[in-house]
CSV table of C-alpha atoms in Angstrom, one decimal:
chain,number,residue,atom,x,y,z
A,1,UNK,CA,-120.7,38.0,-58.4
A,2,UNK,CA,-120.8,34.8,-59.8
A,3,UNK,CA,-117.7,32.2,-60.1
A,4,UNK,CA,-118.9,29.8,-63.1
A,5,UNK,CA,-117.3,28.2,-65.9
A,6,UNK,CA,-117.7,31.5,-68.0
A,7,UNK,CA,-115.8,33.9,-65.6
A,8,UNK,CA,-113.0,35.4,-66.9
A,9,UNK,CA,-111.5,38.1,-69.3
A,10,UNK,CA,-114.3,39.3,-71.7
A,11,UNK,CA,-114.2,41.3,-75.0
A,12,UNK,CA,-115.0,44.7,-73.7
A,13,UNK,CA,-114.5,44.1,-70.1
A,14,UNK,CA,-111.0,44.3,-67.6
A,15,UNK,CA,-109.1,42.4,-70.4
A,16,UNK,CA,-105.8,42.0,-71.6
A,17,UNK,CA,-106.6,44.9,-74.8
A,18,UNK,CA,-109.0,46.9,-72.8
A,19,UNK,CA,-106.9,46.9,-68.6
A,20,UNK,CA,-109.3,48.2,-66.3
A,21,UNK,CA,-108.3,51.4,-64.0
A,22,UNK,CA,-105.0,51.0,-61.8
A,23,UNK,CA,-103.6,51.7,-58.7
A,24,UNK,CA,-102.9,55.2,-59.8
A,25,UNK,CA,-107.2,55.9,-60.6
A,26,UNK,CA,-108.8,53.2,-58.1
A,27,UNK,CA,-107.7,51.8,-54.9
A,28,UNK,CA,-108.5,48.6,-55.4
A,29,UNK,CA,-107.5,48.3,-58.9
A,30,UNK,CA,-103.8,46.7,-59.8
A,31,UNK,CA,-101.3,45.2,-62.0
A,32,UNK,CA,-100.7,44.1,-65.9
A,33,UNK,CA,-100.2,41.1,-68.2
A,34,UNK,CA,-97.7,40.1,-70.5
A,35,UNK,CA,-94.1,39.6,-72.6
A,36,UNK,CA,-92.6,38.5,-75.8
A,37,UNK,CA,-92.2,35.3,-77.8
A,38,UNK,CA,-89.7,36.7,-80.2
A,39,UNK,CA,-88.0,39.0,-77.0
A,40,UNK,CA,-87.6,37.5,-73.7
A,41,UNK,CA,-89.2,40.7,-71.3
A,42,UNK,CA,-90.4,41.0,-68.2
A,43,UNK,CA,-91.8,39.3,-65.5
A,44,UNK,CA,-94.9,40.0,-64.0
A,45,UNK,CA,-97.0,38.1,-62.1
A,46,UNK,CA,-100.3,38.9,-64.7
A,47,UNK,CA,-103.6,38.4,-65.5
A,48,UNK,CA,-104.1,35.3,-67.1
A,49,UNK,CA,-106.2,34.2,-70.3
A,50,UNK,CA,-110.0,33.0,-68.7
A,51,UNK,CA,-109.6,29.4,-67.6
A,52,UNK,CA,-112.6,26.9,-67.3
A,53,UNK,CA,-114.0,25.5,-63.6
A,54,UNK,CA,-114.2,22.4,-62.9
A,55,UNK,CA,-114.6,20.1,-59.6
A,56,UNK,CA,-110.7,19.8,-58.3
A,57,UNK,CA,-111.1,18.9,-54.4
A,58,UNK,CA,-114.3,19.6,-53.4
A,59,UNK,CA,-114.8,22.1,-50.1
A,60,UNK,CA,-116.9,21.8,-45.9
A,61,UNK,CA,-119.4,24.2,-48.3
A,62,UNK,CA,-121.7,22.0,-50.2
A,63,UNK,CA,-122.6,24.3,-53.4
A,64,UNK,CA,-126.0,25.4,-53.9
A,65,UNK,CA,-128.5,23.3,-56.0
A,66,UNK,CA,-128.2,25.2,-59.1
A,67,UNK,CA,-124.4,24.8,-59.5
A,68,UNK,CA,-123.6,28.5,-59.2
A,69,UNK,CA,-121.6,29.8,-56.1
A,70,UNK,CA,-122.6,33.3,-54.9
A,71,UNK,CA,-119.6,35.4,-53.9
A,72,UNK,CA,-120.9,36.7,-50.9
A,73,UNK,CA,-119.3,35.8,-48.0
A,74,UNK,CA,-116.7,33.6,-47.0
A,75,UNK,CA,-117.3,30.0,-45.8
A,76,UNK,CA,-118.0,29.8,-42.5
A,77,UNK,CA,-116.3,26.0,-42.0
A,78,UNK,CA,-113.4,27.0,-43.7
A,79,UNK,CA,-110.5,27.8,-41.3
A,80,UNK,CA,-107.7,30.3,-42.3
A,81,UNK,CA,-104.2,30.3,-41.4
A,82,UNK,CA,-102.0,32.9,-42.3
A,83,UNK,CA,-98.5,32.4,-42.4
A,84,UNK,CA,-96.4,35.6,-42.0
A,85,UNK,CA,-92.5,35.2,-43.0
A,86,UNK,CA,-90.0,37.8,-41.6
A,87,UNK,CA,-86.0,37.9,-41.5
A,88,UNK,CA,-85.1,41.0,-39.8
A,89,UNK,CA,-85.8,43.4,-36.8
A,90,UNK,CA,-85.1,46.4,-39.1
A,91,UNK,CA,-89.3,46.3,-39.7
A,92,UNK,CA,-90.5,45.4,-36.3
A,93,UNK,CA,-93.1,47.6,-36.4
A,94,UNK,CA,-94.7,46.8,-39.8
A,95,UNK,CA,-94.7,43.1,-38.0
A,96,UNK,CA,-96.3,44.3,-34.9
A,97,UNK,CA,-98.7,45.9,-37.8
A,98,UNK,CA,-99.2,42.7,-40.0
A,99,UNK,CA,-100.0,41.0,-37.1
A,100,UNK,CA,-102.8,43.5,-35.4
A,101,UNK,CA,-104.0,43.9,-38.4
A,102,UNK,CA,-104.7,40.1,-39.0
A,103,UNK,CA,-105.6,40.0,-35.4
A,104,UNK,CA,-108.7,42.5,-36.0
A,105,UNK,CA,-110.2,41.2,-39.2
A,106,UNK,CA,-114.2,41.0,-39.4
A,107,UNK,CA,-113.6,37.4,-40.5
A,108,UNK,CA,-111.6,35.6,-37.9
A,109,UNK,CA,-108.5,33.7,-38.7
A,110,UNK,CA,-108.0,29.9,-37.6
A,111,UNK,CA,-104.3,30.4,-36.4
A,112,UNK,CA,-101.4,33.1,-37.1
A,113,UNK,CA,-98.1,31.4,-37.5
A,114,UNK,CA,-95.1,33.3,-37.8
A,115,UNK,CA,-91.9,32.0,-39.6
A,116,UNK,CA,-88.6,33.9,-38.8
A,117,UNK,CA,-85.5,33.4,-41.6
A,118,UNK,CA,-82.5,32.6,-39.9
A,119,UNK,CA,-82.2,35.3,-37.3
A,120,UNK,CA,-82.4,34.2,-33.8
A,121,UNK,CA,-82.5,37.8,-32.1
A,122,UNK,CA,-85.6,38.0,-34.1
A,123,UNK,CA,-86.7,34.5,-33.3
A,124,UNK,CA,-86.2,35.1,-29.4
A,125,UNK,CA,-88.1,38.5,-29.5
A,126,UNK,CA,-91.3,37.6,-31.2
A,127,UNK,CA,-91.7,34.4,-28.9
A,128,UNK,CA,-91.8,37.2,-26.0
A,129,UNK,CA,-93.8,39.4,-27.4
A,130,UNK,CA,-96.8,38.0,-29.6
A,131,UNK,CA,-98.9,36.0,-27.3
A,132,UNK,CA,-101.4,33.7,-28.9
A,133,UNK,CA,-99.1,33.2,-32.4
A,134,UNK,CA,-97.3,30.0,-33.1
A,135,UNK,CA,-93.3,31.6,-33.7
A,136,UNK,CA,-91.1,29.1,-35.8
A,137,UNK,CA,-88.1,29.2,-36.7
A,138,UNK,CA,-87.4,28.5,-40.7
A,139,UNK,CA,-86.2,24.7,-41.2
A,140,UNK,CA,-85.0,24.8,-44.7
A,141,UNK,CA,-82.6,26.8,-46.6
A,142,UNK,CA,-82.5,30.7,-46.1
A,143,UNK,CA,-85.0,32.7,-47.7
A,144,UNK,CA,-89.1,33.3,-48.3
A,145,UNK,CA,-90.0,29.7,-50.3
A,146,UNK,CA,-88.1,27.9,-47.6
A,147,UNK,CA,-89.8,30.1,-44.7
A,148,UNK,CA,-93.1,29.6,-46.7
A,149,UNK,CA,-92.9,26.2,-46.8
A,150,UNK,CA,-92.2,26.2,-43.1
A,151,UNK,CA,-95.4,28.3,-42.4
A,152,UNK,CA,-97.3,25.7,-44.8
A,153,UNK,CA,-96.2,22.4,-43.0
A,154,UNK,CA,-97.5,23.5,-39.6
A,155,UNK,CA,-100.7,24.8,-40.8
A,156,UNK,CA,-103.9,23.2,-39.9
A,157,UNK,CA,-106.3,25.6,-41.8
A,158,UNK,CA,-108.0,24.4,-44.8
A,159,UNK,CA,-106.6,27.9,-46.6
A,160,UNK,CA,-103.2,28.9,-46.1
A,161,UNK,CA,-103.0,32.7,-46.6
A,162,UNK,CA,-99.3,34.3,-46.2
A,163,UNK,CA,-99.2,38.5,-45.8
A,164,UNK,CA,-95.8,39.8,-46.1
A,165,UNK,CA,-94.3,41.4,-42.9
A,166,UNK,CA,-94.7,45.1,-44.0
A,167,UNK,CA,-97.9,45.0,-45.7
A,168,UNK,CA,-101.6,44.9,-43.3
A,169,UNK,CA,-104.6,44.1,-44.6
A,170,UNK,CA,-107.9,46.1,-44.4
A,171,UNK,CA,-110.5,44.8,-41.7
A,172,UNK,CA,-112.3,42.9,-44.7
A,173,UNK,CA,-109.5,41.8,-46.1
A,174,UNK,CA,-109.0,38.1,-44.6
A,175,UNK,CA,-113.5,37.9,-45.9
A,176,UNK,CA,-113.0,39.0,-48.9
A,177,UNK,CA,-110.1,36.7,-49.9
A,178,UNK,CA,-111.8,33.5,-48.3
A,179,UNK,CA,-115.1,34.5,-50.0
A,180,UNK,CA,-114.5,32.5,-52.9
A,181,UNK,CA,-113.9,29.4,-51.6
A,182,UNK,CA,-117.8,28.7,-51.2
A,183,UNK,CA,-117.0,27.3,-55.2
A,184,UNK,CA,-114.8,24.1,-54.4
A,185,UNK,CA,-113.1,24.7,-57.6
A,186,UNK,CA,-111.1,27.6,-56.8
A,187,UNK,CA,-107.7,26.8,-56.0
A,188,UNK,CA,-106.2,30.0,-54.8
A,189,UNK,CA,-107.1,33.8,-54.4
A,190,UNK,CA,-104.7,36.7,-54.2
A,191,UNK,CA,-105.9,40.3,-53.1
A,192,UNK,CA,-104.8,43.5,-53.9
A,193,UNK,CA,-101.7,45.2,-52.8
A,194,UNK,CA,-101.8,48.8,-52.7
A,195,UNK,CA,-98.2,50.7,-52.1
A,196,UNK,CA,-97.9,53.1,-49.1
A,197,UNK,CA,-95.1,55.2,-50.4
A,198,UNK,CA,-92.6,57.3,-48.0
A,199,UNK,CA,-93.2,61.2,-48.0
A,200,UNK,CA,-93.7,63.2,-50.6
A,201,UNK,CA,-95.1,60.3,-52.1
A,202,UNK,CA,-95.5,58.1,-55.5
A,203,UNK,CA,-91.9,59.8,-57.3
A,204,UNK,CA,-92.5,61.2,-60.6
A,205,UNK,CA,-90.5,59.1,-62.4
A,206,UNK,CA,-92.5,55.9,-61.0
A,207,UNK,CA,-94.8,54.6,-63.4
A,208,UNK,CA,-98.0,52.6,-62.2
A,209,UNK,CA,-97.3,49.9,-64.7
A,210,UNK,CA,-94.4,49.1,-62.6
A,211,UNK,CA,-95.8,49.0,-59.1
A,212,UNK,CA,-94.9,45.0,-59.0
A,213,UNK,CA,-91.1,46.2,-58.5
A,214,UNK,CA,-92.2,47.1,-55.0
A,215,UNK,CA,-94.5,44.1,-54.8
A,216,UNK,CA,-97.7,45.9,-55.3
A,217,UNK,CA,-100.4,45.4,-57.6
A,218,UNK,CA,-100.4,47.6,-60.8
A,219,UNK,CA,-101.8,49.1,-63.7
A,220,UNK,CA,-104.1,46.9,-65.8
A,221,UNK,CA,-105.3,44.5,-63.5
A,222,UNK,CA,-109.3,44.0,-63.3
A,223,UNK,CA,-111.7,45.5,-61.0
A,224,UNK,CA,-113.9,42.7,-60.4
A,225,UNK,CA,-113.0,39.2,-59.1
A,226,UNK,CA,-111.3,37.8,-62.2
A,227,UNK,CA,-109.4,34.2,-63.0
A,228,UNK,CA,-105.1,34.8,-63.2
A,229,UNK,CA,-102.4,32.7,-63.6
A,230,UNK,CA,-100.7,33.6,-60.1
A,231,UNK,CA,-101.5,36.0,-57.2
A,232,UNK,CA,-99.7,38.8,-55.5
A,233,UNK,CA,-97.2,37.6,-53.4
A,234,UNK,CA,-97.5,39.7,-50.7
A,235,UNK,CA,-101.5,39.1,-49.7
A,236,UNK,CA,-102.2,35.5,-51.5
A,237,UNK,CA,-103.7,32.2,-50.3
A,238,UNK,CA,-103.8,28.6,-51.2
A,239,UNK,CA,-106.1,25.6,-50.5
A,240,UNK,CA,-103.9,23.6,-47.8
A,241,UNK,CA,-104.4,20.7,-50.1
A,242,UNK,CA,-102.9,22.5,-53.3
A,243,UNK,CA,-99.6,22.2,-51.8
A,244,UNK,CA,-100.3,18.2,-50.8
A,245,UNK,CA,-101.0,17.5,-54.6
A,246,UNK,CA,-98.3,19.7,-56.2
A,247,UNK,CA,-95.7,20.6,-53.6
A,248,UNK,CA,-94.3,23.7,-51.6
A,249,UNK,CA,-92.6,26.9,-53.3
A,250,UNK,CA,-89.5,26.3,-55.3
A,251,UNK,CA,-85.8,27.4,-53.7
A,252,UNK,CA,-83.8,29.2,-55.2
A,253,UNK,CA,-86.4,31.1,-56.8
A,254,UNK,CA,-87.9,33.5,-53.9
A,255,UNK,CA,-86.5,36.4,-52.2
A,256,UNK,CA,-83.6,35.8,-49.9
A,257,UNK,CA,-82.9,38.4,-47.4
A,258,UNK,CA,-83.3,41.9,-49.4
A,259,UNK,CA,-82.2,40.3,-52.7
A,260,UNK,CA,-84.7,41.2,-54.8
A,261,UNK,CA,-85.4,37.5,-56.4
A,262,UNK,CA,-89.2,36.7,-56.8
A,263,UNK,CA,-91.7,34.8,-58.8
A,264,UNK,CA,-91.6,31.9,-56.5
A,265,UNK,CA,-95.6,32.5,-56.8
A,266,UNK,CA,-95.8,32.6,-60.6
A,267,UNK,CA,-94.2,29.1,-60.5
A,268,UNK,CA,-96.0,27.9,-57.9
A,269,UNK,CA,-99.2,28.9,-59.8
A,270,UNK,CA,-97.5,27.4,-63.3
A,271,UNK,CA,-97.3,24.0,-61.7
A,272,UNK,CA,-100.5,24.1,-60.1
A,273,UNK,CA,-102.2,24.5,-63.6
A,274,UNK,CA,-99.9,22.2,-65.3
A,275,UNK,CA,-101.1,19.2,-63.0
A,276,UNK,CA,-104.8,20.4,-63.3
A,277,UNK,CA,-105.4,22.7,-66.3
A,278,UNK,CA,-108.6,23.9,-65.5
A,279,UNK,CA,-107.9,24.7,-62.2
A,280,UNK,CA,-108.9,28.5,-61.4
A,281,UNK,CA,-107.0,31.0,-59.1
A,282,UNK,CA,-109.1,34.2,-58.8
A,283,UNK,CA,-108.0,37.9,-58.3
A,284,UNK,CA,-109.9,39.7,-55.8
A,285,UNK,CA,-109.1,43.2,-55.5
A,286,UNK,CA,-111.6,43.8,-52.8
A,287,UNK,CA,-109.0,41.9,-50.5
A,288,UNK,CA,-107.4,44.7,-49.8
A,289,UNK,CA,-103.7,45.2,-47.8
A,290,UNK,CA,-101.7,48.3,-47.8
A,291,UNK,CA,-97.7,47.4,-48.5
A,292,UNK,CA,-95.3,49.9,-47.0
A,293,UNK,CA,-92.7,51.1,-49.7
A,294,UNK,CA,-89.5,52.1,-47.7
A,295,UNK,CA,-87.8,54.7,-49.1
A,296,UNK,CA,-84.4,52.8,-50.3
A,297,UNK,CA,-87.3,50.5,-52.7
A,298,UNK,CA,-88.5,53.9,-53.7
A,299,UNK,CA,-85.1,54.7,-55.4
A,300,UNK,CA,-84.3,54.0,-59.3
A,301,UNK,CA,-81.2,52.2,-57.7
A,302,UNK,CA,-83.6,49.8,-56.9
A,303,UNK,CA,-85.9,50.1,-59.8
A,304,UNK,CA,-83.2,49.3,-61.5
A,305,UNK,CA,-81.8,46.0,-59.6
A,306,UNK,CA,-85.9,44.6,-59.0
A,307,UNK,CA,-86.5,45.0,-62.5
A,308,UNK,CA,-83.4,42.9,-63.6
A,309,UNK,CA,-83.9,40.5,-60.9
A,310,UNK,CA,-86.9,39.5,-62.3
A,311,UNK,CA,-85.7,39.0,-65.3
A,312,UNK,CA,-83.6,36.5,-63.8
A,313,UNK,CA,-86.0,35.2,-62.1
A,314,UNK,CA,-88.1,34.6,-64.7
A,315,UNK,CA,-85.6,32.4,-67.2
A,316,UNK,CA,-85.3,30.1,-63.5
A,317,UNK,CA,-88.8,29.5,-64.0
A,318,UNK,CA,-88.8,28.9,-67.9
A,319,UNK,CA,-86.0,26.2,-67.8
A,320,UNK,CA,-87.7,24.8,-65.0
A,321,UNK,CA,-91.7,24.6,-66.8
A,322,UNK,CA,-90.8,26.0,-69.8
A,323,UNK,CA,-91.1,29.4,-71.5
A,324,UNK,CA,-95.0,29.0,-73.1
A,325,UNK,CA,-95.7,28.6,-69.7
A,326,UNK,CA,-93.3,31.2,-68.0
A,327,UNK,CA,-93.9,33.7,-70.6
A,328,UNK,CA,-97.5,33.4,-71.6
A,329,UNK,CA,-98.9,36.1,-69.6
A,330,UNK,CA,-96.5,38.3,-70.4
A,331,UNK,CA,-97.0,39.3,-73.9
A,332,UNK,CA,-99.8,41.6,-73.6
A,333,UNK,CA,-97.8,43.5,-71.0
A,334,UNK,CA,-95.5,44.3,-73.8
A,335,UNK,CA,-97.1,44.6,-76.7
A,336,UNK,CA,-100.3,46.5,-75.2
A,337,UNK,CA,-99.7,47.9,-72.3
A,338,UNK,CA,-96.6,49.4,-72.1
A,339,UNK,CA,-96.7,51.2,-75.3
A,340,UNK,CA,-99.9,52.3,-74.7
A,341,UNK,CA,-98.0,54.1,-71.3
A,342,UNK,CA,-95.5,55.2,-72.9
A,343,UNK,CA,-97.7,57.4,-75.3
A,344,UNK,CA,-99.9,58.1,-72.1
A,345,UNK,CA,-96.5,59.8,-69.9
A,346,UNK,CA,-95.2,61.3,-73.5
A,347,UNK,CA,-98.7,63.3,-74.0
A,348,UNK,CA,-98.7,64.2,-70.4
A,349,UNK,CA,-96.7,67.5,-69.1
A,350,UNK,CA,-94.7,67.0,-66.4
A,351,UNK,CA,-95.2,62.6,-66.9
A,352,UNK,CA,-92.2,62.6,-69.5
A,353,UNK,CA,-89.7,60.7,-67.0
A,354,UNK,CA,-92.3,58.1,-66.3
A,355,UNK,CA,-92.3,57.1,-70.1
A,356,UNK,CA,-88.4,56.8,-69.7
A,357,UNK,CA,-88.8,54.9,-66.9
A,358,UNK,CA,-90.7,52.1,-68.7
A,359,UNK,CA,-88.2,51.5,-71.5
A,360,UNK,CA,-85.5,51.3,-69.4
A,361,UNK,CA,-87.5,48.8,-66.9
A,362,UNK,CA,-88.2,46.9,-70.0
A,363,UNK,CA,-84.8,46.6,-71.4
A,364,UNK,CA,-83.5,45.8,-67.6
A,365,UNK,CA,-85.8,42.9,-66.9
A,366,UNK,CA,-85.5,41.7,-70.8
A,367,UNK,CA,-81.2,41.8,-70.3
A,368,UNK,CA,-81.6,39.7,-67.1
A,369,UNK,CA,-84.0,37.6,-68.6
A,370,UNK,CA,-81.3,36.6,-70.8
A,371,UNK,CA,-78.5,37.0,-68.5
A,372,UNK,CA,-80.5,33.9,-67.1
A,373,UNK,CA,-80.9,31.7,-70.1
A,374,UNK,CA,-77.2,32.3,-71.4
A,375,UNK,CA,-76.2,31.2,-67.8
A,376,UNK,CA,-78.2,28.2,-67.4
A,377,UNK,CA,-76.4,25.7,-69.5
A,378,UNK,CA,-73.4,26.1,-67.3
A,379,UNK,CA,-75.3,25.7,-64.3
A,380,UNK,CA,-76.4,22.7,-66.3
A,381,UNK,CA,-73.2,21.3,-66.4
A,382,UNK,CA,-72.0,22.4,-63.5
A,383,UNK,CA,-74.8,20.5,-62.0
A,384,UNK,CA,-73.9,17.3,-63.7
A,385,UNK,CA,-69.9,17.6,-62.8
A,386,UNK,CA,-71.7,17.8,-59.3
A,387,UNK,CA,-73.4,14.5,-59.7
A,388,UNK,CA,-70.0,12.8,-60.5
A,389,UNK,CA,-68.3,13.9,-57.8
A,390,UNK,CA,-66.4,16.5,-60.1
A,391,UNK,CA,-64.9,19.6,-59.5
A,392,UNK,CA,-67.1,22.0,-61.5
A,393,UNK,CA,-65.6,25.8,-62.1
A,394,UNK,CA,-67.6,28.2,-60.1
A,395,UNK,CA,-69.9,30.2,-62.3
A,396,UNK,CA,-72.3,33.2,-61.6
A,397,UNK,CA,-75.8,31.3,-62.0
A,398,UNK,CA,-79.7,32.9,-61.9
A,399,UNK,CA,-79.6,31.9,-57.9
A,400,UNK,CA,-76.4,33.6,-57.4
């Protein structure tokens, strides 16, 4: 495959009007785009319009003569460090996993760093145990930007890459999303996240559309390396010198402990394109990790909470770069895709709870998108009463 000024969403191809297969009909394949100018809606890190390359900060890799990068292998003076962020001994074992799993890629990684969140029982057992990983302890506020942020400063890699604590990548995983690099124009690549749900299994009521609410890739997403606006949090990576030019990951907008905040990655990615427009971040859904669903996140208690969490999430990010920006993506999601599973589960016997499912993950993250915006002007002023050494009311806010 080629990475050229051309590459993106085509008429015909894995596109917002026409997604390619999903999770549910190809391993590899993942996740939507889209929302409403008119309705606030939902919040998913999506596939983004086709954006142009040019030179940002150029790579070790010289690019070959005729200005075209093949996609073949992954740059052999590049050096990877993946930063892996965990906050509680509750999924020791899908650590131990992560980490083995990193350990035993094809392609070799530079350094493993792992950044625990404010637990020092945690802390004090992974410096026993994993040999041959630098353990920190997270030096900002609690939560996943801060611990990221940690994981970023130490780096020495030219790619930071960041797998979440339950999710392990496949043996070509760590190739796959480094691959792209050889074109010194790509700015980030995100893999594919494929969910590992408990016994029996996907529930019924679960529709693919919606695998992001356990931080999966879903329905729609292209099959083929394709530009986006953001990657996946769970199995992404960044050119060290991305976060040099535009800064860490936002606090405040993350997950902190199992509140189930997010799009710290969507604003990331926002802010990255604002300072350079044309710079690219690819989707590669060969980069393959598996992400274990626990059984509590397979619930529709949690549907539920994740889906107006994100909403929330989601106004953070427009008062902070704006809705064109925030919401952009997101109107094809609504528009296209969701209706168009809707009629899918309401034609299908037995797929009738799936279509119910949609509306009401629609309405949730759209209520808590505007839970959030309705709430921000007091922050707003709370903030300011703060600055004069006031005594502001306290007020529920998108953070709390």
């Amino acid at each position: 495959m080629r990475v050229t000024a051309s590459t993106g969403i085509t008429p015909g191809g894995a596109d917002d009007s026409h997604p390619a297969s999903g999770p549910s009909q190809a391993a590899a394949g993942t996740a939507a785009a889209g929302a409403t100018a008119a309705v606030p809606a939902p919040v998913i890190p999506a596939q983004a319009h086709p954006v142009g390359i040019v030179t940002a900060r150029p790579a070790a890799t010289a690019r070959p003569a005729d200005g075209e990068a093949q996609i073949s292998a992954p740059p052999a003076a590049l050096a990877a460090s993946v930063v892996i962020c965990a906050y509680t001994l509750e999924r020791w074992d899908d650590l131990v996993a992560a980490i083995a799993s990193v350990r035993h890629q094809r392609t070799a990684a530079h350094e493993i760093i792992l950044v625990v969140d404010h637990n020092d029982a945690l802390l004090a057992r992974a410096r026993a145990t994993f040999d041959g990983v630098t353990v920190l302890a997270n030096t900002g506020a609690r939560g996943l930007s801060a611990a990221r942020n940690t994981g970023v400063r130490a780096a020495r890699g030219d790619i930071v890459v960041f797998l979440d604590d339950d999710a392990h990548g496949a043996p070509d995983w760590l190739e796959h999303l480094l691959a792209p690099y050889v074109e010194p124009t790509v700015q980030g690549v995100g893999g594919a996240a494929v969910p590992t749900w408990p016994a029996p299994g996907r529930p019924a009521w679960f529709p693919p559309e919606f695998d992001w609410v356990v931080g999966c890739s879903y329905e729609g997403l292209p099959t083929s390396a394709q530009p986006v606006r953001n990657p996946i949090g769970a199995a992404m990576s960044f050119r060290r010198s991305v976060f040099d030019r535009v800064g860490g990951f936002s606090d405040g907008i993350g997950r902190i402990g199992s509140t189930p905040l997010g799009c710290e990655e969507t604003e990331l990615g926002i802010r990255l394109r604002q300072a350079d427009p044309q710079a690219t971040i690819l989707y590669e859904p060969r980069a393959l990790v598996h992400h274990r669903v626990t059984p509590a996140r397979a619930s529709f208690t949690y549907f539920r909470k994740r889906c107006y969490a994100e909403g929330r999430s989601k106004a953070i990010i427009s008062g902070q770069v704006g809705s064109a920006d925030a919401l952009a993506t997101e109107r094809t999601y609504v528009y296209r895709t969701l209706p168009r599973a809707v009629w899918r589960d309401m034609r299908t016997p037995g797929r009738r709870r799936g279509a119910a499912s949609i509306v009401s993950g629609l309405v949730l993250t759209a209520a808590g998108y505007l839970h959030g915006r309705l709430l921000q002007p007091v922050a707003a002023r709370r903030d300011r009463a703060d600055d004069r050494g006031g005594q502001a009311r306290p007020a529920g806010g998108p953070t709390s």
